[in-house]
mmCIF file of C-alpha atoms and ligand atoms in Angstrom:
data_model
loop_
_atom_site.group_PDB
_atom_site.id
_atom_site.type_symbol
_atom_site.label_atom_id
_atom_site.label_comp_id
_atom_site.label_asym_id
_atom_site.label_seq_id
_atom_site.Cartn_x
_atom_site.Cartn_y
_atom_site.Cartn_z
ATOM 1 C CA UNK D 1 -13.173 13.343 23.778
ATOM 2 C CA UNK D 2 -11.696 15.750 26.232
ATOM 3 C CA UNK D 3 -11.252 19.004 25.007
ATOM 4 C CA UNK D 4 -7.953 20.292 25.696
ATOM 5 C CA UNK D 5 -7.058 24.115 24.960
ATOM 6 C CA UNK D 6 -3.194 25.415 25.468
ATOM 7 C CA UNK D 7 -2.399 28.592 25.164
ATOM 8 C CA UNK D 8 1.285 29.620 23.925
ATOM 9 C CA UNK D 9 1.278 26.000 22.540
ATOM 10 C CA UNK D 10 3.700 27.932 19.448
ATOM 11 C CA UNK D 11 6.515 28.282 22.440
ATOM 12 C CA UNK D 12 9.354 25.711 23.976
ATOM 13 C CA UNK D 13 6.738 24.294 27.142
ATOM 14 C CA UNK D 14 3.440 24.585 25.195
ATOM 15 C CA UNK D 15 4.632 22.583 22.102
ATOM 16 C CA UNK D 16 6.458 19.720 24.401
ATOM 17 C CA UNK D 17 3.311 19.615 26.027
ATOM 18 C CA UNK D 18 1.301 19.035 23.146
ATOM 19 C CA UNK D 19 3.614 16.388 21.715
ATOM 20 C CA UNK D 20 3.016 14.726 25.251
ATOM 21 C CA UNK D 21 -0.936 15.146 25.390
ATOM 22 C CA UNK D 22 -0.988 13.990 21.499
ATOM 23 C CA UNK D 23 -0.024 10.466 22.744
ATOM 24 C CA UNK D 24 -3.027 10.301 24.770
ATOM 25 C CA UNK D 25 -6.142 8.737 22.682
ATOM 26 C CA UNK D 26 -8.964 10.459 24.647
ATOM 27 C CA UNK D 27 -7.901 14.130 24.058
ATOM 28 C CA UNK D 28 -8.683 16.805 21.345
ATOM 29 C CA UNK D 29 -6.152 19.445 21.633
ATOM 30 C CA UNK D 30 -6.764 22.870 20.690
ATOM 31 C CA UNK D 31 -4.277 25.627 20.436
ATOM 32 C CA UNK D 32 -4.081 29.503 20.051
ATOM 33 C CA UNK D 33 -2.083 31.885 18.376
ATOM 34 C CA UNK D 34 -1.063 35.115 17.060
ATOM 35 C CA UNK D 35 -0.964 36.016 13.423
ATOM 36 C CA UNK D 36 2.586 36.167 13.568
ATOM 37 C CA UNK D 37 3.660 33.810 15.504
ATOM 38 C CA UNK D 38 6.515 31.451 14.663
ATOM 39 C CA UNK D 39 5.623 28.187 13.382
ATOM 40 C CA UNK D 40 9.034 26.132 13.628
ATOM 41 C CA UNK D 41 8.007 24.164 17.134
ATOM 42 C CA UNK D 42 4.421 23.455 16.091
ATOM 43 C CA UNK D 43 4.950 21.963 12.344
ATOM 44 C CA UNK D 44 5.203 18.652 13.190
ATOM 45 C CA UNK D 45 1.229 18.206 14.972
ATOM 46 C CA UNK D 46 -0.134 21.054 12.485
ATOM 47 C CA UNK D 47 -3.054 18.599 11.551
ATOM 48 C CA UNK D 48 -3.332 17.095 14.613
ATOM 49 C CA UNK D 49 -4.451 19.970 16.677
ATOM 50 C CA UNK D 50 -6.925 22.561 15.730
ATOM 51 C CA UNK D 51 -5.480 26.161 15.884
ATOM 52 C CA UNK D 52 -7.517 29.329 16.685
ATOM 53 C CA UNK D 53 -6.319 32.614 15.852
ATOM 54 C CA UNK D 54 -6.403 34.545 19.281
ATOM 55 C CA UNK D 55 -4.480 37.358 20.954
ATOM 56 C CA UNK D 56 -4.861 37.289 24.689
ATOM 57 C CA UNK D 57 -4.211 40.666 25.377
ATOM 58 C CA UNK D 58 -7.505 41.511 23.744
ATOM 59 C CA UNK D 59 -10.385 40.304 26.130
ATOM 60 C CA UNK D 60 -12.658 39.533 22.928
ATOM 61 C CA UNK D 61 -10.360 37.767 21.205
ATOM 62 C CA UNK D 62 -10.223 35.368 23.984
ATOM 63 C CA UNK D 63 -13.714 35.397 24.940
ATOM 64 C CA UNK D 64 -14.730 33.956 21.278
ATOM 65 C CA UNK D 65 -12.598 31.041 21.658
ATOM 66 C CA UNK D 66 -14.080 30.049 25.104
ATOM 67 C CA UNK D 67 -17.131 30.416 23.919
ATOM 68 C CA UNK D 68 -17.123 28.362 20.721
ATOM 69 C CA UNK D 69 -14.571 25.652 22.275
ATOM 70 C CA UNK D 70 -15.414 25.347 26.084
ATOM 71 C CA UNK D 71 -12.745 23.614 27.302
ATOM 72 C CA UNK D 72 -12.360 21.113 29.805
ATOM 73 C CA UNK D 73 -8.826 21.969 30.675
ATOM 74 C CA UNK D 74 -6.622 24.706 29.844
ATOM 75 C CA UNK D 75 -3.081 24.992 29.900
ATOM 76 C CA UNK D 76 -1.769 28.236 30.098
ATOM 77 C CA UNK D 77 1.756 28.703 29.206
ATOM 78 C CA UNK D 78 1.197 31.660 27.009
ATOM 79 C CA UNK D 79 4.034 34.542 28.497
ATOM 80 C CA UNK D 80 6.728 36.698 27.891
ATOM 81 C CA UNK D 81 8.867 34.140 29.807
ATOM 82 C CA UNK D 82 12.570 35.946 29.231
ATOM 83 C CA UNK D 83 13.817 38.359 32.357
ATOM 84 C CA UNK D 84 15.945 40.509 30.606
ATOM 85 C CA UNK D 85 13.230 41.426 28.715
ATOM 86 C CA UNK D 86 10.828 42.085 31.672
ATOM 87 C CA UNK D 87 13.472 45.281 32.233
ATOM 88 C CA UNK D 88 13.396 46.399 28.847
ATOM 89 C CA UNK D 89 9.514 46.173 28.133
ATOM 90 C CA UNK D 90 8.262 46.125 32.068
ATOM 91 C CA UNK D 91 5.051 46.870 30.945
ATOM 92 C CA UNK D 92 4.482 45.104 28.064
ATOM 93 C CA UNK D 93 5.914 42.261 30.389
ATOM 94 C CA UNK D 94 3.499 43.026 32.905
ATOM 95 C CA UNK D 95 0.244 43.634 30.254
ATOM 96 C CA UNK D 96 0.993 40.162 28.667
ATOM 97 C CA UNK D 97 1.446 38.173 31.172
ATOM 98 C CA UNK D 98 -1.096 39.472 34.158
ATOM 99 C CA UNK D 99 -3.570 41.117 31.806
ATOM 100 C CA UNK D 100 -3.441 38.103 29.224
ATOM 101 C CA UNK D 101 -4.647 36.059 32.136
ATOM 102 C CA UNK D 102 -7.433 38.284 33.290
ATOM 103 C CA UNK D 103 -8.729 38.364 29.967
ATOM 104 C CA UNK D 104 -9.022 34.382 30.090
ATOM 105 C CA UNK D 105 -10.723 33.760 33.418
ATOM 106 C CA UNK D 106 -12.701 36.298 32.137
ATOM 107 C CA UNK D 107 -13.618 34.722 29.576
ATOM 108 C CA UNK D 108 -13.700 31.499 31.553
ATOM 109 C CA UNK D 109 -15.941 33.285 34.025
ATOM 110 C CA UNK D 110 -18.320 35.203 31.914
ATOM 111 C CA UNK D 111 -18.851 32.053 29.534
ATOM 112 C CA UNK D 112 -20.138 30.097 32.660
ATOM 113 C CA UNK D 113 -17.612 26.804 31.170
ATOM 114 C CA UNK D 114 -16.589 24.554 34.268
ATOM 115 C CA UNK D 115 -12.924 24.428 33.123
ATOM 116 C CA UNK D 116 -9.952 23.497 34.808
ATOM 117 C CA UNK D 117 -7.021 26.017 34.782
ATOM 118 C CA UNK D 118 -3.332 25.285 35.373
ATOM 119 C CA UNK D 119 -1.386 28.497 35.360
ATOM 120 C CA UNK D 120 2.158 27.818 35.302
ATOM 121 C CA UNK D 121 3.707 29.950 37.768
ATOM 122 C CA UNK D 122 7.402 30.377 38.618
ATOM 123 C CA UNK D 123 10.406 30.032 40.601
ATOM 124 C CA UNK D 124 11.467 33.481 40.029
ATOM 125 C CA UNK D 125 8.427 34.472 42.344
ATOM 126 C CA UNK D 126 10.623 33.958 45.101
ATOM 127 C CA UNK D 127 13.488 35.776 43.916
ATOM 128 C CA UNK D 128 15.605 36.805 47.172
ATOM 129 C CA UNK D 129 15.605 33.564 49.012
ATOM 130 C CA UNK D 130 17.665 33.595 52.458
ATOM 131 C CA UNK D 131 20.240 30.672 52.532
ATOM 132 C CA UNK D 132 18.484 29.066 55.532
ATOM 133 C CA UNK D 133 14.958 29.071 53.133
ATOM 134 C CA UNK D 134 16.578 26.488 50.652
ATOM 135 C CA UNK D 135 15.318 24.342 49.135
ATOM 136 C CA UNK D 136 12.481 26.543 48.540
ATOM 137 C CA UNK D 137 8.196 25.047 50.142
ATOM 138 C CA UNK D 138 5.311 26.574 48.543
ATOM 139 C CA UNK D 139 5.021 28.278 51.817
ATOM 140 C CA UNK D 140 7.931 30.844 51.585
ATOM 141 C CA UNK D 141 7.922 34.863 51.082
ATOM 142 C CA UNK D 142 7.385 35.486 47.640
ATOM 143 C CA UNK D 143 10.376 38.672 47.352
ATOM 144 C CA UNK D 144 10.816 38.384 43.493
ATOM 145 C CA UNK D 145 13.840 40.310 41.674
ATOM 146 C CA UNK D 146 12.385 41.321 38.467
ATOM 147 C CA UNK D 147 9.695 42.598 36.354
ATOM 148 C CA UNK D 148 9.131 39.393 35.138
ATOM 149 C CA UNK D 149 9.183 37.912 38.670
ATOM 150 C CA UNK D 150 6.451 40.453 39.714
ATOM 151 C CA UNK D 151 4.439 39.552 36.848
ATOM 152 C CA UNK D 152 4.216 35.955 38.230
ATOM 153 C CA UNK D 153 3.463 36.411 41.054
ATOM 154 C CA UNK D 154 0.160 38.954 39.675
ATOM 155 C CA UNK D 155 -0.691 35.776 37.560
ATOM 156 C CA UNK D 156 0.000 33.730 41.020
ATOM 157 C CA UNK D 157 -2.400 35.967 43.241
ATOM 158 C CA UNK D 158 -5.127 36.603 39.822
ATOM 159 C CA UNK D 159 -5.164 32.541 40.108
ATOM 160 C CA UNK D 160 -5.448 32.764 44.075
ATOM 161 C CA UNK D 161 -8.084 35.415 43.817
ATOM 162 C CA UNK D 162 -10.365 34.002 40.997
ATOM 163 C CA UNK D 163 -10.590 30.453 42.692
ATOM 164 C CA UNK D 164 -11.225 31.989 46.198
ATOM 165 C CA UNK D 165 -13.855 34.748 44.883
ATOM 166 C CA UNK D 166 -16.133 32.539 41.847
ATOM 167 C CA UNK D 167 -14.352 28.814 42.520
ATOM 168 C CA UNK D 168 -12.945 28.954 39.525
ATOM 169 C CA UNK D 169 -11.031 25.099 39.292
ATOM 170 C CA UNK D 170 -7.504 26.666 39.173
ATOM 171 C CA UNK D 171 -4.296 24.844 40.184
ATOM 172 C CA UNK D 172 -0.817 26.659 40.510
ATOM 173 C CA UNK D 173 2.292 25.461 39.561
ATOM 174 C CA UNK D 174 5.355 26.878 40.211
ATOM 175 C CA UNK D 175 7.848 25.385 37.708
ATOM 176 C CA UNK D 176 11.923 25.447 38.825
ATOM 177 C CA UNK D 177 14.027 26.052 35.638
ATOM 178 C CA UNK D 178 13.283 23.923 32.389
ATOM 179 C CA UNK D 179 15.538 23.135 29.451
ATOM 180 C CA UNK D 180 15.752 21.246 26.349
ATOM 181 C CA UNK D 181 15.439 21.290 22.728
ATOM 182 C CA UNK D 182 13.253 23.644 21.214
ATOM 183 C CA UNK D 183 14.634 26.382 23.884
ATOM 184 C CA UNK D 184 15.527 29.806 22.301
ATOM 185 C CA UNK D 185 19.050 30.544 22.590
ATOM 186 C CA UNK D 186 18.505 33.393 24.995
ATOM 187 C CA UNK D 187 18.137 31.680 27.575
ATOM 188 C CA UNK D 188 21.424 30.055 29.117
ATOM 189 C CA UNK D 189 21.584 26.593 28.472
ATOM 190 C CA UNK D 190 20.790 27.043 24.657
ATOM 191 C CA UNK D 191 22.478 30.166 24.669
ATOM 192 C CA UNK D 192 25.950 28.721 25.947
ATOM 193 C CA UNK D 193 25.112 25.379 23.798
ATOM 194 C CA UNK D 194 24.845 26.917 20.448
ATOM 195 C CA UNK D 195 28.041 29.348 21.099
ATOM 196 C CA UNK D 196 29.912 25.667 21.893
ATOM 197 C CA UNK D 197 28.469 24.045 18.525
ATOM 198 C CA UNK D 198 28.998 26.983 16.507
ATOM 199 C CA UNK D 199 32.715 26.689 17.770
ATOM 200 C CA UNK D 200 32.989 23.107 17.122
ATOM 201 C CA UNK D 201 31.198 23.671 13.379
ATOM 202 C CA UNK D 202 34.286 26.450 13.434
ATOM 203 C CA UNK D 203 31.957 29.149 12.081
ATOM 204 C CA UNK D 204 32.646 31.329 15.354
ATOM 205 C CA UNK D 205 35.984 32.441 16.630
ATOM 206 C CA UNK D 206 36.477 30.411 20.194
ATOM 207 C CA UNK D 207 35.387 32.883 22.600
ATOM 208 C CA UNK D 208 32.284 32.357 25.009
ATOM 209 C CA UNK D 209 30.490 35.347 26.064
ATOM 210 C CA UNK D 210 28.649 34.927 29.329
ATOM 211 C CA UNK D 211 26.643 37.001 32.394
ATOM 212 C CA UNK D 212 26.407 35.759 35.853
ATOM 213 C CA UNK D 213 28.061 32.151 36.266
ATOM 214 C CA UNK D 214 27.810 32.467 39.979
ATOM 215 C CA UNK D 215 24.065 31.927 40.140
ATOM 216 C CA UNK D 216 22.613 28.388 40.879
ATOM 217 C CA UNK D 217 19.677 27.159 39.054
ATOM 218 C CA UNK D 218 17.187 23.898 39.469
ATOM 219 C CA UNK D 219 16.824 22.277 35.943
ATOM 220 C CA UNK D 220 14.358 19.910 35.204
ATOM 221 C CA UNK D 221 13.967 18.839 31.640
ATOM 222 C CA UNK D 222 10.644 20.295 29.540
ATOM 223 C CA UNK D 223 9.843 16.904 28.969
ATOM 224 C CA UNK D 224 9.430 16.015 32.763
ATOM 225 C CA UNK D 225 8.296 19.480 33.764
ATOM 226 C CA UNK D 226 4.779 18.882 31.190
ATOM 227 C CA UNK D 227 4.361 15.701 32.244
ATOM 228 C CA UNK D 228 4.167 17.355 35.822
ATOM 229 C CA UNK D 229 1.757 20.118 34.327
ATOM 230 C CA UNK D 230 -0.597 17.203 33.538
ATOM 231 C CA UNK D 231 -0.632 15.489 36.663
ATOM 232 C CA UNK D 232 -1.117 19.122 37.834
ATOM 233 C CA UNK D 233 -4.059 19.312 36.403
ATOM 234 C CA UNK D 234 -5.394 15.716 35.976
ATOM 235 C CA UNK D 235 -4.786 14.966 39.312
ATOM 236 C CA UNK D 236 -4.103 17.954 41.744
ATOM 237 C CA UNK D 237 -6.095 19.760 44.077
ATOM 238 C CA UNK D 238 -8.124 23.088 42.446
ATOM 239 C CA UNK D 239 -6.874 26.197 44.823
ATOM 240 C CA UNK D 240 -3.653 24.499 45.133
ATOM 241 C CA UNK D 241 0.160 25.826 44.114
ATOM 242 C CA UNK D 242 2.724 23.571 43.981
ATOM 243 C CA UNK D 243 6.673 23.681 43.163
ATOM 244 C CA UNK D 244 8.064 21.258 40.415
ATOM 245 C CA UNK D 245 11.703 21.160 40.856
ATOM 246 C CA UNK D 246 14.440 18.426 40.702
ATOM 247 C CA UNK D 247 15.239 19.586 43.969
ATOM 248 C CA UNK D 248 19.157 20.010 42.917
ATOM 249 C CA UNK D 249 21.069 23.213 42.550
ATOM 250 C CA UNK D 250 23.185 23.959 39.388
ATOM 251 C CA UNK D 251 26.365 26.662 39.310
ATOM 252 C CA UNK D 252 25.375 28.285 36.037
ATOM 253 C CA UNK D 253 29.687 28.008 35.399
ATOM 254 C CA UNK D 254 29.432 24.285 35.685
ATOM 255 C CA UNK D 255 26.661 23.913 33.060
ATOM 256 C CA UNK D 256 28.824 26.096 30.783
ATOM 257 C CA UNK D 257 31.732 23.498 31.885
ATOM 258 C CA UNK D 258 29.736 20.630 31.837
ATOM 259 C CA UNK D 259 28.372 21.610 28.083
ATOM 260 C CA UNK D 260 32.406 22.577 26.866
ATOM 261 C CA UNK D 261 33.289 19.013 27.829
ATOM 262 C CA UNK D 262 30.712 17.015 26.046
ATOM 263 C CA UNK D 263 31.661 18.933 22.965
ATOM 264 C CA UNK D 264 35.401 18.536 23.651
ATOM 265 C CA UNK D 265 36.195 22.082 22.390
ATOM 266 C CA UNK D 266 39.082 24.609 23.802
ATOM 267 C CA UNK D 267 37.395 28.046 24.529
ATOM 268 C CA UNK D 268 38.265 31.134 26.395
ATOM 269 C CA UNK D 269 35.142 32.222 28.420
ATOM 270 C CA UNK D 270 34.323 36.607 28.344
ATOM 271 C CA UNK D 271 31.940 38.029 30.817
ATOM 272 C CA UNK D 272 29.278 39.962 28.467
ATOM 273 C CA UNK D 273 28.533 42.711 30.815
ATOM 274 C CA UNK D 274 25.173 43.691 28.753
ATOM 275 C CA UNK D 275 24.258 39.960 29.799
ATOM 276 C CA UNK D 276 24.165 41.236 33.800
ATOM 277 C CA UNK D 277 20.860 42.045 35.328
ATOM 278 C CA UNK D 278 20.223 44.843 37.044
ATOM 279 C CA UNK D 279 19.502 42.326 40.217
ATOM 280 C CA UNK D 280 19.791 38.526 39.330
ATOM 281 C CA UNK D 281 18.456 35.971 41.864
ATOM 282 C CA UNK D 282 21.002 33.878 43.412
ATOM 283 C CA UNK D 283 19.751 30.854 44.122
ATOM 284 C CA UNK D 284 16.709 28.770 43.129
ATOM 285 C CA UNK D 285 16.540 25.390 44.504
ATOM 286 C CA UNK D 286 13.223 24.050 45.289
ATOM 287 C CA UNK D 287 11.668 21.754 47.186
ATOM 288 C CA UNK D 288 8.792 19.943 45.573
ATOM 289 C CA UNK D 289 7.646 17.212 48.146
ATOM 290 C CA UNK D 290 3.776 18.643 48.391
ATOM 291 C CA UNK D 291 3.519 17.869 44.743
ATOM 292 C CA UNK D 292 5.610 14.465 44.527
ATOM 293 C CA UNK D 293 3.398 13.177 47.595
ATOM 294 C CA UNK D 294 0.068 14.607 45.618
ATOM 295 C CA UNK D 295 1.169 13.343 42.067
ATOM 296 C CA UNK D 296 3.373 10.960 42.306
ATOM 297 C CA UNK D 297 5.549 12.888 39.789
ATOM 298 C CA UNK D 298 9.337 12.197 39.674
ATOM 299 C CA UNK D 299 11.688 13.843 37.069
ATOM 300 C CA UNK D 300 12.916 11.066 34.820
ATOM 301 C CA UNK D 301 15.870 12.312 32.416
ATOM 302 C CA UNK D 302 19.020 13.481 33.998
ATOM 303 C CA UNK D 303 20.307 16.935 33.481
ATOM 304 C CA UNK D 304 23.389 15.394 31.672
ATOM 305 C CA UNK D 305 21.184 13.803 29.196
ATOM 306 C CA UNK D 306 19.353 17.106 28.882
ATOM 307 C CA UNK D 307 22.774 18.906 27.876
ATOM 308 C CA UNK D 308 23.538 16.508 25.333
ATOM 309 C CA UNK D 309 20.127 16.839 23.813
ATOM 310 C CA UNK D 310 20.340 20.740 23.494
ATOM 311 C CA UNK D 311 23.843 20.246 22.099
ATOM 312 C CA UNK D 312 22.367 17.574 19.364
ATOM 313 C CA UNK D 313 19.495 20.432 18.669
ATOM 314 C CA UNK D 314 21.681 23.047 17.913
ATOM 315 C CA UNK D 315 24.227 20.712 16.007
ATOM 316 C CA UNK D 316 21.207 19.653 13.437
ATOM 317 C CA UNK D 317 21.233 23.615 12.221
ATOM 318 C CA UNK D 318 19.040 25.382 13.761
HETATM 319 N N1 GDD X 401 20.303 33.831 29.432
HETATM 320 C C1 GDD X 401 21.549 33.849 29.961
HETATM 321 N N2 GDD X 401 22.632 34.002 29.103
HETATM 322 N N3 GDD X 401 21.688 33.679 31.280
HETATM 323 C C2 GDD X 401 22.956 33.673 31.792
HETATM 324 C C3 GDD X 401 24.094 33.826 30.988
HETATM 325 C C4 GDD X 401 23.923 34.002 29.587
HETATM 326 O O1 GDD X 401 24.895 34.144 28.826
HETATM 327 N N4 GDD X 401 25.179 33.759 31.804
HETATM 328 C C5 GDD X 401 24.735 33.569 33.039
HETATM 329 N N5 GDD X 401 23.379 33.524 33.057
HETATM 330 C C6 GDD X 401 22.540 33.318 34.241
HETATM 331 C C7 GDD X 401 21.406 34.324 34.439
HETATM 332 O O2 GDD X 401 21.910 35.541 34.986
HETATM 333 C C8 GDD X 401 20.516 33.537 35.415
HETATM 334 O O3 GDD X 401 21.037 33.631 36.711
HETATM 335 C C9 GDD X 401 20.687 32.088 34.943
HETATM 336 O O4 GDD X 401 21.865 32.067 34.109
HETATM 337 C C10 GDD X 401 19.523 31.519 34.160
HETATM 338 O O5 GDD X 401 19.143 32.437 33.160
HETATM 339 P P1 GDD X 401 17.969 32.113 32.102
HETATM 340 O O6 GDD X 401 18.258 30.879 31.367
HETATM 341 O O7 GDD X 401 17.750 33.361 31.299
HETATM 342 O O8 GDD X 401 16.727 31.767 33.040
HETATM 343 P P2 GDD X 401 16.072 32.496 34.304
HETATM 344 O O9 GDD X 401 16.460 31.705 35.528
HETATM 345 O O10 GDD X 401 16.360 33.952 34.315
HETATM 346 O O11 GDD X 401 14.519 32.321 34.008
HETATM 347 C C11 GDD X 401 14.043 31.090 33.506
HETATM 348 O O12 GDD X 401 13.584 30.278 34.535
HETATM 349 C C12 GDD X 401 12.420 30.751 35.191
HETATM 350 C C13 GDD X 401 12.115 29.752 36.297
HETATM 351 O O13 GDD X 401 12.986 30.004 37.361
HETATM 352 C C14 GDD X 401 12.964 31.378 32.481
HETATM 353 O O14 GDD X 401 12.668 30.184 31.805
HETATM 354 C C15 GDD X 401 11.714 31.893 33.118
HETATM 355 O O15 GDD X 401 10.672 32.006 32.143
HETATM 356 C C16 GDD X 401 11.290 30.908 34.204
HETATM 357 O O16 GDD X 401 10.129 31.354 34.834
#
C-alpha cells in the first residue's frame, strides 16, 4: 500500500481530497491535525484514515510524523487560506503558511524519505494582472495583492528552492478559485449562499450584505480541483508549477445573481464596507493548458451545478 499523508485534511480541499483518494484500493491515507481542530468535514472517513496529532508550525512536531510514517506522497493543503485574514494576522498568516512548510521539507529533508510533495499554490500569487496578461500562463509576474498572496508565493519559491538545492520531488500547483460544499461561509460563494437560504428558511430579514461584486473570479469545483491535485502528483513533472483553472471568468455580482435565482427569493443587496479589502485583485482568469496537455485533467461539473450544491449544503442546516 501507498502511503499517503495530507496535511490540513480537517479543511474544505483536504477532506474532498481524502473522500477522493479513499476510493482508490491501493492507498493508506494518513492525516494530521491540531488538538483543536474541527471535526465536522472529517467524521465520515474517521476509521478509515489514521490521524496523527501534529502542529506544523512546530518543526518537531512534524519531524516525528515523517519519521514514523515516511510517506510516499504528501499533500499539503494545510493554510490559513482566507485573505481578509492575511491583513488582520499578517504574520501569523505568513508563520503558518511559509514557516509550516519549511518545517515539513525539513522534516522531509532531514528524515532522508524520497517523498513526493504537491504544494498547492495559488492564483492570488499573481494578484495585479494587466488586462493584456489574461488568461493567466505559469509564466507571468507574480505581483500579488495581499498578505496572503505573499505568503504563496514564499511557499511557491520554498518549493522552487528545495527541489532546485536537495531535489526534493516537489510539484507546484497553482489552484484558480474552488467552491463547494463543505466551504466556510466566509468565503463568497458560501457566504452569499447561506445569506440566500437563511432568507428562504425566513430566519433572516431579506437583505444581502456584500464587498466587491466587481471582481471576476475562475471557479472550479473542489471536487475537480483534487482530482487535479492527484494527477499533479501521480503524474506531473517534480520541479514543475502548473495552473488549474476552468479557464472562465466569473463577475462575483452574477454568482450572487445566479445563486438569488436558483433559490427564487426577492432580496435587496447592501455593500458591507468592512467586507472591502484594503486592495482586492481584479481579475483571476487562468490559463491551464501546460497542465491539461501534461495530465489530461479537464474540470467535469459545471459551475451551475456547483451553486446548487452549496445552496443544498447550507439548506440541510449547517
Ligand atoms: N468572502 C467574500 N464575501 N468575498 C466577497 C464578498 C463577500 O461578501 N463580496 C465580494 N467578494 C469578493 C472578494 O472581494 C473577492 O474579490 C472575491 O469575492 C472572492 O473572495 P473569496 O471567496 O474570499 O476568495 P479569494 O478569491 O479572496 O481567495 C480564494 O481563492 C484563492 C485562489 O484564487 C481563497 O480560497 C484562497 O485561499 C485561494 O487561494
Amino acid at each position: 500500500m501507498t502511503r499517503v499523508l495530507i496535511t490540513g485534511i480537517t479543511g474544505f480541499a483536504g477532506s474532498h481530497l481524502a473522500d477522493y483518494l479513499l476510493k482508490k484500493d491501493d492507498l493508506k491515507i494518513y492525516g494530521i491535525k491540531r488538538w483543536r481542530s474541527r471535526t465536522e468535514n472529517i467524521e465520515h472517513f474517521m476509521d478509515k484514515v489514521e490521524f496523527y496529532e501534529c502542529d506544523l508550525r512546530d518543526a518537531s512536531s512534524i519531524r516525528d510524523v515523517i519519521e514514523e510514517l515516511k510517506p510516499a506522497m504528501i499533500f499539503h493543503l494545510a493554510a490559513q487560506s482566507f485573505v481578509p485574514t492575511s491583513w488582520s494576522a499578517p504574520a501569523e498568516s505568513l508563520e503558518t503558511n511559509i514557516i509550516g512548510e519549511l518545517n515539513l521539507f525539513e522534516a522531509v529533508r532531514r528524515t532522508g524519505v524520497d517523498s513526493l510533495i504537491q504544494i498547492a499554490g495559488s492564483s492570488e500569487e499573481y494578484g495585479a494582472v494587466r488586462e493584456d496578461e489574461v488568461p493567466i500562463k505559469e509564466t507571468n509576474p507574480l505581483r500579488p495583492l495581499s498578505p496572503y498572496g505573499v505568503s504563496k508565493v514564499g511557499q511557491d519559491m520554498l518549493a522552487y528552492q528545495y527541489f532546485k538545492s536537495y531535489g526534493m520531488k516537489v510539484i507546484r500547483t497553482r489552484g484558480f478559485n474552488h467552491t463547494g460544499p463543505r466551504r466556510p461561509n466566509v468565503f463568497v460563494c458560501s457566504d452569499f449562499a447561506k445569506q440566500v437560504v437563511d432568507i428562504e428558511k425566513g430566519v433572516k430579514e431579506p437583505i444581502i450584505k456584500v464587498g466587491n461584486l466587481e471582481a471576476v473570479r475562475d471557479f472550479t469545483d473542489v471536487r475537480d480541483m483534487v482530482r487535479g491535485y492527484w494527477l499533479a502528483l501521480s503524474t506531473g513533472t517534480p520541479g514543475e508549477v502548473y495552473n488549474i483553472s476552468s479557464g472562465v471568468g466569473w463577475r462575483i455580482g452574477d454568482i450572487l445573481s445566479t445563486l438569488i435565482s436558483l433559490a427564487n427569493v426577492s432580496v435587496d443587496v447592501v455593500i458591507d464596507k468592512h467586507k472591502l479589502r484594503p486592495s482586492d485583485v481584479p481579475r483571476l482568469i487562468g490559463d491551464s493548458t501546460k497542465f491539461r496537455s501534461a495530465t489530461g485533467w479537464q474540470p467535469e461539473i459545471s459551475f451551475e451545478k456547483t451553486l446548487e450544491d452549496i445552496l443544498n449544503f447550507w439548506r440541510k442546516g449547517y
